[in-house]
Coordinates of C-alpha atoms in Angstrom, one line a residue:
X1 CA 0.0 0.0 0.0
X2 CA 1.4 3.0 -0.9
X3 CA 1.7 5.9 2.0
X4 CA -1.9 8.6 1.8
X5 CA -1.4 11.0 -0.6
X6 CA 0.2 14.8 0.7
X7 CA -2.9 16.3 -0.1
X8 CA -4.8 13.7 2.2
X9 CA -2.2 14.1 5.0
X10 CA -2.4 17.9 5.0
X11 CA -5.9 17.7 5.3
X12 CA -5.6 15.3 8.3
X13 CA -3.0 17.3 10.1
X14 CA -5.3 20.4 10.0
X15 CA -7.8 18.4 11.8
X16 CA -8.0 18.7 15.5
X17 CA -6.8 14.8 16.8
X18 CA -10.0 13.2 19.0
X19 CA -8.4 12.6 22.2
X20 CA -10.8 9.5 22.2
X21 CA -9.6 8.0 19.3
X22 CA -7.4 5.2 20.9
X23 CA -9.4 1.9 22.1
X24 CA -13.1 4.1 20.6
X25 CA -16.4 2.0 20.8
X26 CA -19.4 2.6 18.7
X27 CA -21.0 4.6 21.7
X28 CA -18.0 6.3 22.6
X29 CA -18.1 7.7 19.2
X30 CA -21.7 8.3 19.2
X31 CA -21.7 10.2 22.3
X32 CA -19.4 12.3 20.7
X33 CA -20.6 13.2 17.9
X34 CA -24.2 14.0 19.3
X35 CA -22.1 16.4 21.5
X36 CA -20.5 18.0 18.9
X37 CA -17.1 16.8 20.4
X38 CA -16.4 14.8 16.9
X39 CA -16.6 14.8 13.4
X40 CA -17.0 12.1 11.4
X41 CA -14.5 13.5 8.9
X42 CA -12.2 14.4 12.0
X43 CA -12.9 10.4 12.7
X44 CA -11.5 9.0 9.7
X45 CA -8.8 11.4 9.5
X46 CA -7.4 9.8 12.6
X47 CA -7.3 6.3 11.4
X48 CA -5.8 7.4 8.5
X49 CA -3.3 9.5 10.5
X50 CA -2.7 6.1 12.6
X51 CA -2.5 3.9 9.4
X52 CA -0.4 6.2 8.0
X53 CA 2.5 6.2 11.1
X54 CA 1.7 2.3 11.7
X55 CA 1.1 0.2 9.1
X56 CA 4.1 1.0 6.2
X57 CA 6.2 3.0 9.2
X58 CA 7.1 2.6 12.4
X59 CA 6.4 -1.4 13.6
X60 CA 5.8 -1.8 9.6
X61 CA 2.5 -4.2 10.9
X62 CA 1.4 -4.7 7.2
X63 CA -2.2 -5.2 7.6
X64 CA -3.6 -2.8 4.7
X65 CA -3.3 -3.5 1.0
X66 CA -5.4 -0.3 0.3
X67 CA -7.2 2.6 1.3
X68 CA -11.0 3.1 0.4
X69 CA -11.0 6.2 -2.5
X70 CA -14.8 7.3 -1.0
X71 CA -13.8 7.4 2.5
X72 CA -13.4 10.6 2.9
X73 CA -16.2 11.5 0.5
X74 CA -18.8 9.3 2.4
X75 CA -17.1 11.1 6.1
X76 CA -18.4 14.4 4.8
X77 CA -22.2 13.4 3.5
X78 CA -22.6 11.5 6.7
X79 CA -21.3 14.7 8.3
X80 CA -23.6 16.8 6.6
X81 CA -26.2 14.8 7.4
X82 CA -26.3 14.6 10.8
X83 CA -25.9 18.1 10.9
X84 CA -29.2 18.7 8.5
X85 CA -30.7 15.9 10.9
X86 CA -29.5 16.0 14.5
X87 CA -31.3 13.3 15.5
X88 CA -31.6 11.1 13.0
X89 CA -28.2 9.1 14.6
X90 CA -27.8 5.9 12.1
X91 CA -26.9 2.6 14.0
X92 CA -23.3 2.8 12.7
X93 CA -23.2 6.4 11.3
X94 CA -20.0 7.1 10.8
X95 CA -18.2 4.4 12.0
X96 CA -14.9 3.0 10.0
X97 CA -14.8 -0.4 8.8
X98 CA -12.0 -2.5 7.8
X99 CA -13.0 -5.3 5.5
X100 CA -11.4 -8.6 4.5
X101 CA -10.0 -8.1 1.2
X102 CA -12.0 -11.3 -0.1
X103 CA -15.5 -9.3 0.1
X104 CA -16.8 -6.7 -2.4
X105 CA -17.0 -3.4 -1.7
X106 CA -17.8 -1.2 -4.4
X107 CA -15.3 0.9 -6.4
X108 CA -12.3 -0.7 -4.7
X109 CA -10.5 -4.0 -6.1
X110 CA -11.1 -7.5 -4.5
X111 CA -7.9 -9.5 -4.3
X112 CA -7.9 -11.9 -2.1
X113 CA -4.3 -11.1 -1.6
X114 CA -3.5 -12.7 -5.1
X115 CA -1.7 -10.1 -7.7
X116 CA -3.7 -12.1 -10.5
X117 CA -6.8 -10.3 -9.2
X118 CA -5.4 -7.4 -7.9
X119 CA -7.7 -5.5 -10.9
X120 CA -10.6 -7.0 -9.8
X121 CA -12.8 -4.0 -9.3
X122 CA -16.0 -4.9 -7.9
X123 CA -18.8 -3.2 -9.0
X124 CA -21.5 -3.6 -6.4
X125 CA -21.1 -4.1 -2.6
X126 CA -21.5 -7.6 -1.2
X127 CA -24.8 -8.1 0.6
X128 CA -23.1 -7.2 4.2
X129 CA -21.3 -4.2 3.4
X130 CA -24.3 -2.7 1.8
X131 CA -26.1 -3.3 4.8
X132 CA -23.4 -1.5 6.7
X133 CA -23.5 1.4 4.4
X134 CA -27.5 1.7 5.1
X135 CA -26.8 1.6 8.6
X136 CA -23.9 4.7 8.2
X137 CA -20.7 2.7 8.3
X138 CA -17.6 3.6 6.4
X139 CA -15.2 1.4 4.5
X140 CA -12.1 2.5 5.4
X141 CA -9.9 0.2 4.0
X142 CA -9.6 -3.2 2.5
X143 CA -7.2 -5.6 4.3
X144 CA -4.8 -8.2 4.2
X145 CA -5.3 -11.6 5.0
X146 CA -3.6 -15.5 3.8
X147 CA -3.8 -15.5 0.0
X148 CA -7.7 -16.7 -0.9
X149 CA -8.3 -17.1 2.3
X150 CA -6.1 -20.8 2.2
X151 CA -4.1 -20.3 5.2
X152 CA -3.5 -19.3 9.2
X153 CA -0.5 -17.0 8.9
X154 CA -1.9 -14.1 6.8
X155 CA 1.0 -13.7 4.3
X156 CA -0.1 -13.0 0.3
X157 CA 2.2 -12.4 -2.8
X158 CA -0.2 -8.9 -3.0
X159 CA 1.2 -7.6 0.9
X160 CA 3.8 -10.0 2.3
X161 CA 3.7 -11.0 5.8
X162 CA 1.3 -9.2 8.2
X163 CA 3.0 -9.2 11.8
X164 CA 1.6 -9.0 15.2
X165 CA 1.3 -6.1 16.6
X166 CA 1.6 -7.6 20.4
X167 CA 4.8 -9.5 19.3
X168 CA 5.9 -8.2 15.7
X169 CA 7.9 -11.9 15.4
X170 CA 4.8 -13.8 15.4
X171 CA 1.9 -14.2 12.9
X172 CA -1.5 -12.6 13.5
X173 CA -3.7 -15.7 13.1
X174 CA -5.6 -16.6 10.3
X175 CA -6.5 -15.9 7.3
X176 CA -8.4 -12.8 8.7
X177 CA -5.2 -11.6 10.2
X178 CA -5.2 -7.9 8.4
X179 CA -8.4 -7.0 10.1
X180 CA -7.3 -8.3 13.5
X181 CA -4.1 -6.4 13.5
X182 CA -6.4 -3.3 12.1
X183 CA -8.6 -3.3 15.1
X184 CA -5.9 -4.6 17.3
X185 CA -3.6 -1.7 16.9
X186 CA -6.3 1.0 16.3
X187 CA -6.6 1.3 12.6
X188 CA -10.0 1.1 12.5
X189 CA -13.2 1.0 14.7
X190 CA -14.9 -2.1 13.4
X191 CA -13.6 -4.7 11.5
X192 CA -15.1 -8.0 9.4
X193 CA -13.5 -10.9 8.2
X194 CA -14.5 -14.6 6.7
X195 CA -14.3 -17.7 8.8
X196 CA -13.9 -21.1 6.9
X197 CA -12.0 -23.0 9.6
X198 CA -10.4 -20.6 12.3
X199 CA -9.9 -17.8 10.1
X200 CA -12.1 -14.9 12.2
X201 CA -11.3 -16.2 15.4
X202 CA -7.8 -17.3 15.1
X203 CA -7.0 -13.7 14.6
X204 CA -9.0 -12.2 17.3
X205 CA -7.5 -15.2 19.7
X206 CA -4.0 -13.8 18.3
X207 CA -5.0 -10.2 18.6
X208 CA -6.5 -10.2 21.7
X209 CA -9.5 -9.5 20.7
X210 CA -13.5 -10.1 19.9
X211 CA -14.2 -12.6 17.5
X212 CA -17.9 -14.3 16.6
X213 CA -18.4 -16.9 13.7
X214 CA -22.3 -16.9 13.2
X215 CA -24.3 -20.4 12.8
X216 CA -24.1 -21.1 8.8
X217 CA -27.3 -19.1 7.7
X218 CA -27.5 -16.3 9.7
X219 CA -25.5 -14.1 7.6
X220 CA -25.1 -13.1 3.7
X221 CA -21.9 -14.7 2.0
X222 CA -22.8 -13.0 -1.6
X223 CA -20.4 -10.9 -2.3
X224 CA -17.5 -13.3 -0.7
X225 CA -14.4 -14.9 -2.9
X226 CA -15.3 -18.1 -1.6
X227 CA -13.1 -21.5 -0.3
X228 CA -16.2 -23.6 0.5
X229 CA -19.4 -22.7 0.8
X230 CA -20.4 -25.3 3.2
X231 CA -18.3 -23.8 5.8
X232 CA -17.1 -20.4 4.5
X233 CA -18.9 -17.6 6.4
X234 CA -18.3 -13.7 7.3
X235 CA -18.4 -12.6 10.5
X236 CA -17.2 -9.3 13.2
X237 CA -14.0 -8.7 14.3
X238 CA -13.7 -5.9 17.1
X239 CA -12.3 -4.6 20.3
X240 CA -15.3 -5.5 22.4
X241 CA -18.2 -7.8 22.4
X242 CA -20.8 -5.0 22.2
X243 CA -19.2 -3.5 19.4
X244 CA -19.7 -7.3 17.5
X245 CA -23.0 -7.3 18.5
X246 CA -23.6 -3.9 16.7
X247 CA -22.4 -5.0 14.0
X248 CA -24.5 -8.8 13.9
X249 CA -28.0 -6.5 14.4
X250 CA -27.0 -4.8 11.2
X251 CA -25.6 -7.7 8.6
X252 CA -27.8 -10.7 9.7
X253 CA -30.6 -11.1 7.4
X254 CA -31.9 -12.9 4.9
X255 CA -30.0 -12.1 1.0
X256 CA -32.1 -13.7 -2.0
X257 CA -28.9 -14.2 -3.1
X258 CA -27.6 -16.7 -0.9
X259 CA -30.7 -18.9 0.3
X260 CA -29.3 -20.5 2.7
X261 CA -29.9 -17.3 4.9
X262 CA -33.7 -18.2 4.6
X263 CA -33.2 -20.3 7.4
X264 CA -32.1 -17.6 10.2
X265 CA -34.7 -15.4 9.4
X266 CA -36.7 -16.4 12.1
X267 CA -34.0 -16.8 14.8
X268 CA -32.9 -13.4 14.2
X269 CA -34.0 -10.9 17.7
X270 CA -34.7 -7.3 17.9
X271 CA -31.2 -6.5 19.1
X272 CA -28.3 -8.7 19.7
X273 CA -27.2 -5.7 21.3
X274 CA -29.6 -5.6 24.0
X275 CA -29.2 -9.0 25.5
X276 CA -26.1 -7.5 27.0
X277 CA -26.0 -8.3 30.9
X278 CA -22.8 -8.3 33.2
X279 CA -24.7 -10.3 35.4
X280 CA -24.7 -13.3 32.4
X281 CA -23.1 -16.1 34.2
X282 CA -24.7 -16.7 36.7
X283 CA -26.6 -19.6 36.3
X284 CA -24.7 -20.5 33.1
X285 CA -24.1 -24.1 32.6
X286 CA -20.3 -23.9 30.6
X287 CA -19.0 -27.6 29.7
X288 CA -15.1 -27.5 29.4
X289 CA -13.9 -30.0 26.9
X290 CA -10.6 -31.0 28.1
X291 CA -10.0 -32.9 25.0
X292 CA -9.0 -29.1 23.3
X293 CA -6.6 -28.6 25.8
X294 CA -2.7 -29.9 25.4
X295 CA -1.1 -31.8 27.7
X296 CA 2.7 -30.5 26.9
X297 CA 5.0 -28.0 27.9
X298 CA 4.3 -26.2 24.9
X299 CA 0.7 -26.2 25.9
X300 CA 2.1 -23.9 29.7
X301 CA 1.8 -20.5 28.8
X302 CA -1.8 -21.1 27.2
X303 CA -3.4 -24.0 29.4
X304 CA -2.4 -21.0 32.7
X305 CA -4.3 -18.2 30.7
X306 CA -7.2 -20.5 30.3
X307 CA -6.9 -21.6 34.0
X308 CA -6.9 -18.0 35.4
X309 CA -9.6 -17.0 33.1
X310 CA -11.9 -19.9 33.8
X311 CA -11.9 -19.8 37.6
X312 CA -13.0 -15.7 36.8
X313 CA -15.9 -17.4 35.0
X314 CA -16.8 -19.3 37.8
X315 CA -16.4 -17.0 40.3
X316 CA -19.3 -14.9 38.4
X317 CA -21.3 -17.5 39.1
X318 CA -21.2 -20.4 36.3
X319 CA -21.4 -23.9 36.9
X320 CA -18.2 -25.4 35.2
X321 CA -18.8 -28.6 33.8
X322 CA -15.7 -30.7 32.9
X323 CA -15.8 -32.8 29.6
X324 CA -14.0 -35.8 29.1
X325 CA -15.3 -37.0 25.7
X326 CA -12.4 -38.1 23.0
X327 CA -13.6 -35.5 20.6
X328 CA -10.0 -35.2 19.0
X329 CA -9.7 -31.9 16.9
X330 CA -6.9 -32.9 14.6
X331 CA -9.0 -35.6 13.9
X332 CA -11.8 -33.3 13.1
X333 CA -9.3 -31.6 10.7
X334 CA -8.4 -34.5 8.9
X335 CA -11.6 -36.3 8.3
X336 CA -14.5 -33.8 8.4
X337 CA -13.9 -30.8 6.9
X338 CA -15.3 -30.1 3.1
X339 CA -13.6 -26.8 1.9
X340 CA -11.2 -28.2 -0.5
X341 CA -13.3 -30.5 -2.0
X342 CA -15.8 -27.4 -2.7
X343 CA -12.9 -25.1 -3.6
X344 CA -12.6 -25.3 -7.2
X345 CA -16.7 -25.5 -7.6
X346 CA -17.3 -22.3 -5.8
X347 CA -14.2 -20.3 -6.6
X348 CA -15.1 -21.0 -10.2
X349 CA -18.3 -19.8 -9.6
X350 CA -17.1 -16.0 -8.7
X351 CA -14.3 -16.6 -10.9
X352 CA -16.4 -17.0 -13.6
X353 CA -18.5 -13.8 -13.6
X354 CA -15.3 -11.2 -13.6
X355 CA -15.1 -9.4 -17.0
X356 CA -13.2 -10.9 -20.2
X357 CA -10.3 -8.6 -19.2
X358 CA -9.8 -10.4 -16.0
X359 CA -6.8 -12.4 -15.9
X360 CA -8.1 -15.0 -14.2
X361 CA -11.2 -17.3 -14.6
X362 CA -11.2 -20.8 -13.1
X363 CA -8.8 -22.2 -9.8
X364 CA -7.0 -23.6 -12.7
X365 CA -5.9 -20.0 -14.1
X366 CA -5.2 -18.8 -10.2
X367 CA -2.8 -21.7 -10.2
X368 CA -0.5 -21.0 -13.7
X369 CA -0.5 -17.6 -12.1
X370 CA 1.9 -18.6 -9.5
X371 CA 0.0 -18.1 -5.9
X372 CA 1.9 -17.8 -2.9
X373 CA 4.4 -21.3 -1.9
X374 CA 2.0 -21.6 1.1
X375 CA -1.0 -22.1 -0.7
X376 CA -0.4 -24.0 -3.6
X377 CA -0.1 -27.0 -2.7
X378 CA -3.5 -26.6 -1.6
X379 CA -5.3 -25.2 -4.7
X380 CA -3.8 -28.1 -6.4
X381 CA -5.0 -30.3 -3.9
X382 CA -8.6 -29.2 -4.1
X383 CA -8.2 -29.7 -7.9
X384 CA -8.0 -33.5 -7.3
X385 CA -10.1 -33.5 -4.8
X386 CA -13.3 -31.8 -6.5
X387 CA -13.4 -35.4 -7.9
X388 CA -13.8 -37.4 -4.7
X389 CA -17.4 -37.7 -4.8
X390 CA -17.2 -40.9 -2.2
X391 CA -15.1 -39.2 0.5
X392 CA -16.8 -35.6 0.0
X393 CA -19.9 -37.6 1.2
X394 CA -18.4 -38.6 3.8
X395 CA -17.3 -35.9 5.4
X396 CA -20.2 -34.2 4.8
X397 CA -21.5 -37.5 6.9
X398 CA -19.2 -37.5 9.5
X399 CA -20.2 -33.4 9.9
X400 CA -24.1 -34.8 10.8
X401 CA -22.8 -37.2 13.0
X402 CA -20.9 -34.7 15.0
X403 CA -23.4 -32.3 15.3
X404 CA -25.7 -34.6 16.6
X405 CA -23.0 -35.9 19.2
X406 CA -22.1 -32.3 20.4
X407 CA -26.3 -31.2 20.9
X408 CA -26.7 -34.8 22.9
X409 CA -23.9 -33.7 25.4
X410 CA -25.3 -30.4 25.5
X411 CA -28.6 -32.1 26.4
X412 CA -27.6 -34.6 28.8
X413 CA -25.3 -32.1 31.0
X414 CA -27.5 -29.2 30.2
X415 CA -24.9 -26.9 28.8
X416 CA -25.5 -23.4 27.7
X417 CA -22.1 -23.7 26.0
X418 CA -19.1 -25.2 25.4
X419 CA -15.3 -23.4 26.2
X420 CA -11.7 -24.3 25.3
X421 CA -9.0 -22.1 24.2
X422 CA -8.8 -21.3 20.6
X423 CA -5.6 -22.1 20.1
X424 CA -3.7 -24.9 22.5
X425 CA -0.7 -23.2 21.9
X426 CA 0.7 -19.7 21.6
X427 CA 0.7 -18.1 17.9
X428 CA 2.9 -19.0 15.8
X429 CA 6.1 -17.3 14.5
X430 CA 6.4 -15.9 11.1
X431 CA 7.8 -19.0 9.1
X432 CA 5.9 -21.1 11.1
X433 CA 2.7 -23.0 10.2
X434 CA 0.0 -22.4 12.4
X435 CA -0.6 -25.8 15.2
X436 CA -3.2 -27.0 16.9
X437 CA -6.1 -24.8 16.6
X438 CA -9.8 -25.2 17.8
X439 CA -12.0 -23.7 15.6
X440 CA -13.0 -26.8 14.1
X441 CA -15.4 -27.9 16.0
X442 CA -17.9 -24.6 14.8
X443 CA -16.6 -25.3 11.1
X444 CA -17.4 -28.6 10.6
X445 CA -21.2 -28.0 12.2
X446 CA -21.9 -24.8 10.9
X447 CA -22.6 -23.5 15.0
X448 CA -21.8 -20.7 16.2
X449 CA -18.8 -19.8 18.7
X450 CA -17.2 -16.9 19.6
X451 CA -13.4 -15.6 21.2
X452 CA -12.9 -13.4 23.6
X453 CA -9.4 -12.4 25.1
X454 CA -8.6 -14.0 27.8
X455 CA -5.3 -12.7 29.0
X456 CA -1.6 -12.7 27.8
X457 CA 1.6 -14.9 28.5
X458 CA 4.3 -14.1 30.7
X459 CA 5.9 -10.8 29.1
X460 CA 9.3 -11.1 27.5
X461 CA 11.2 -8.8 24.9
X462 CA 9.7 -9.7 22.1
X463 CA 6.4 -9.3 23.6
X464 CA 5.9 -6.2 26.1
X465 CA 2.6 -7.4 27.0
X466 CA 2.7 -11.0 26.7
X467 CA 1.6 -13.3 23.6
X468 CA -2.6 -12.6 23.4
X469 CA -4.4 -15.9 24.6
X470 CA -8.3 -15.9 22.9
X471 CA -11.1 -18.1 24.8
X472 CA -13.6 -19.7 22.8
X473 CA -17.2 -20.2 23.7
X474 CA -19.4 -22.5 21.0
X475 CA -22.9 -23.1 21.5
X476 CA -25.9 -24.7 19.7
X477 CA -27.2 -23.5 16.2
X478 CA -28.8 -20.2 16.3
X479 CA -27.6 -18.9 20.1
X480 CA -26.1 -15.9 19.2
X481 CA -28.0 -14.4 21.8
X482 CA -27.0 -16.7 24.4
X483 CA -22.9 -17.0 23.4
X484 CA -23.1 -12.9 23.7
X485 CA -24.2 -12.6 27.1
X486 CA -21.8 -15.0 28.0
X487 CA -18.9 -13.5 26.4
X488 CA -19.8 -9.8 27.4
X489 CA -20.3 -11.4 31.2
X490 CA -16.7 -12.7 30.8
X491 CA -15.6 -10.1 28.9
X492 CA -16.4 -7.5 31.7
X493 CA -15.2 -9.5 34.7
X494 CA -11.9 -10.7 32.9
X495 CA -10.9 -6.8 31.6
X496 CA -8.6 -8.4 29.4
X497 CA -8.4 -5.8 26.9
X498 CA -4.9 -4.0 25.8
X499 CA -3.8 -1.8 22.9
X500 CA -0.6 -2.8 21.6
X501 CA 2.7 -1.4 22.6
X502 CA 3.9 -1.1 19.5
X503 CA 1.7 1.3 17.7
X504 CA 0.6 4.0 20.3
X505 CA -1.3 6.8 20.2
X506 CA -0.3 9.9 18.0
X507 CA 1.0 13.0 19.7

């Protein structure tokens, strides 16, 4: 990305910096600006200011592949606006989103982090960021993430490497890991990314963050660069479990052009937002599956996170149920999951549709285009396996039989929800393949789960703060409601929360 242009940094410095800008919420910045304290313009100046001193320069974290053109545009209309209509406040007016740079947001390329489609303008917004628009968001930037979405590290031949901005010799998670390290470091207010195995909430785990996968169905995918439609779907990424809440009220909905969302219309409340209650453990019924916990030194640093944070939970008043079912989740990974053997079908699918002039076509053109080393060995695998009709059906098999295994224990012990750690051990340093992750067990079902922080390792050099360790609560299809309360109860009592080190605020 190259650095904002003279004329857009001249115009930001003339602009008097918030003195709330640094860890903002949506009604931080609302109170604001119905004070007259803020500017939506004076807003996205700040980011930019911030991406501008953080992303290419200083820590170099490398999470932006480019700035929305219309940013600044849509910062003034909204700014009239409001000031033409006072109290006509819109859900998200104002608010600056980073997206995924696999989802379509009009007049700004889609790229998946690939250079073959790095002219891919779209030309209409994907079903959620047009509901975001309607509600007042911005899109402030499009972000980096693992090339087509195909990997945990977040490293693409269109950016490089992103790096974590809690530890700037690790990864940031997976693929989402531009948007986590956006919202992480205070880049942005609100952030969205795609989850097809981990990939939203291995970066929020990573990034010390808020991270919510939605049940299959309960949000739009139109509009995504897809891996595997069975699994694939988009999701918040934020600094606080409100904040994702916000956002869920305003993108879950039924699109006519993915049908599959027919089937959360009616599970969809008034307000995800509202359910909110710091009281919301007490009474919980929380089954910890011990099975998604390691056993080895390597597993320390995270396993005494998780122990800290767990006995916080119960002290707020929730039953802790221990779990001793073999539920293995590199089995999971090996036999159950479906993504690869969709791969070429759906990618295809939205391949197919770009205009003549587009470089690329079919998984087969993406390939002779030379992806990044990490992921093709993986488009070529999903090549071969497209053709594996008997073991696609039965995965998708063994994906019925596990969700039916994981709402009978619910049953029997009465659980309101499931925790483990997301990830059994710390993130991984660049160069290093991401191990031993947990977001599985919500892929291959389709339910939803959701990671909170939960507190950081032991500090060292490398890492001022410690290494971010994210807690993961999964819960039956549909209990959005329920997995909220529950993670803004822990959320609260925990106070894990940090902004980086490494990319502070502006003087």
């Amino acid at each position: 990305m190259e650095h904002l242009t003279e004329s857009c940094l001249d115009e930001a410095a003339a602009c008097q910096p918030w003195p709330g800008l640094l860890e903002a919420t949506v009604a931080s910045v609302q109170a604001a600006l119905r004070d007259g304290e803020l500017s939506v313009q004076q807003l996205v100046h700040g980011y930019l200011q911030r991406i501008d001193a953080h992303d290419q320069a200083g820590p170099c974290l490398n999470s932006i592949i480019r700035i929305h053109p219309q940013a600044l545009a849509e910062a003034e209309r909204l700014d009239d606006q409001l000031a033409q209509q006072p109290d006509a406040l819109l859900p998200l007016h104002g608010m600056p989103v980073l997206i995924k740079d696999n989802i379509d947001c009009a007049g700004i390329e889609t790229t998946a982090g690939a250079t073959c489609l790095q002219d891919n303008l779209a030309m209409a917004d994907a079903f959620i960021v047009r509901r975001l628009r309607e509600a007042g968001a911005i899109v402030l930037a499009k972000t980096n993430l693992h090339e087509l979405a195909s990997g945990g590290e977040t490293v693409s031949t269109l950016r490089g490497q992103t790096r974590n901005p809690y530890d700037l010799t690790r990864t940031p998670g997976g693929s989402s890991g531009g948007t986590g390290v956006g919202v992480a470091a205070n880049l942005g207010l609100l952030g969205i990314g795609t989850d097809g195995v981990n990939s939203i909430r291995s970066p929020a785990s990573a990034n010390n963050l808020v991270g919510l996968r939605p049940t299959m169905g309960l949000v739009s995918r139109s509009g995504l660069i897809p891996c595997g439609l069975t699994q694939d779907t988009i999701g918040p990424i934020t600094r606080t479990v409100t904040d994702a809440a916000r956002i869920l009220d305003v993108i879950a909905g039924y699109d006519p052009a993915d049908p599959g969302t027919r089937a959360g219309e009616a599970h969809i409340p008034p307000s995800y937002a509202d359910g909110l209650d710091p009281r919301g453990l007490q009474g919980a019924r929380i089954g910890v599956l011990r099975s998604f916990f390691g056993a080895g030194p390597e597993h320390a640093p995270v396993n005494a996170v998780m122990q800290r944070a767990l006995a916080t939970v119960e002290a707020q008043g929730a039953a802790l149920v221990a779990l001793d079912d073999a539920i293995s989740p590199d089995a999971l990974l090996a036999d159950t999951l479906v993504h690869h053997h969709e791969m070429q079908r759906d990618l295809d699918t939205y391949l197919v549709r770009l205009p003549p002039t587009a470089p690329v076509h079919s998984l087969q053109d993406v390939i002779a285009a030379n992806p990044h080393s990490s992921v093709a060995a993986t488009l070529s695998a999903a090549v071969v396996l497209a053709g594996n009709d008997a073991d696609y059906r039965e995965r998708q098999q063994r994906q019925q039989v596990l969700r039916e295994r994981l709402l009978a224990l619910m049953e029997v012990h009465r659980l309101d929800a499931l925790v483990f750690p997301h990830q059994r051990r710390l993130v991984a340093p660049i160069g290093a393949s991401q191990a031993e992750r947990n977001g599985v067990l919500a892929s291959a079902t389709g339910f939803p789960a959701i990671v909170i922080p939960a507190g950081f390792s032991a500090p060292d050099s490398q890492a001022p703060l410690g290494v971010p360790v994210g807690l993961e609560l999964f819960g039956r299809p549909f209990s959005e409601t329920t997995l909220l309360r529950l993670a803004y109860a822990a959320e609260q009592a925990l106070g894990a929360r940090r902004p980086p080190h490494s990319a502070p605020a502006l003087a």
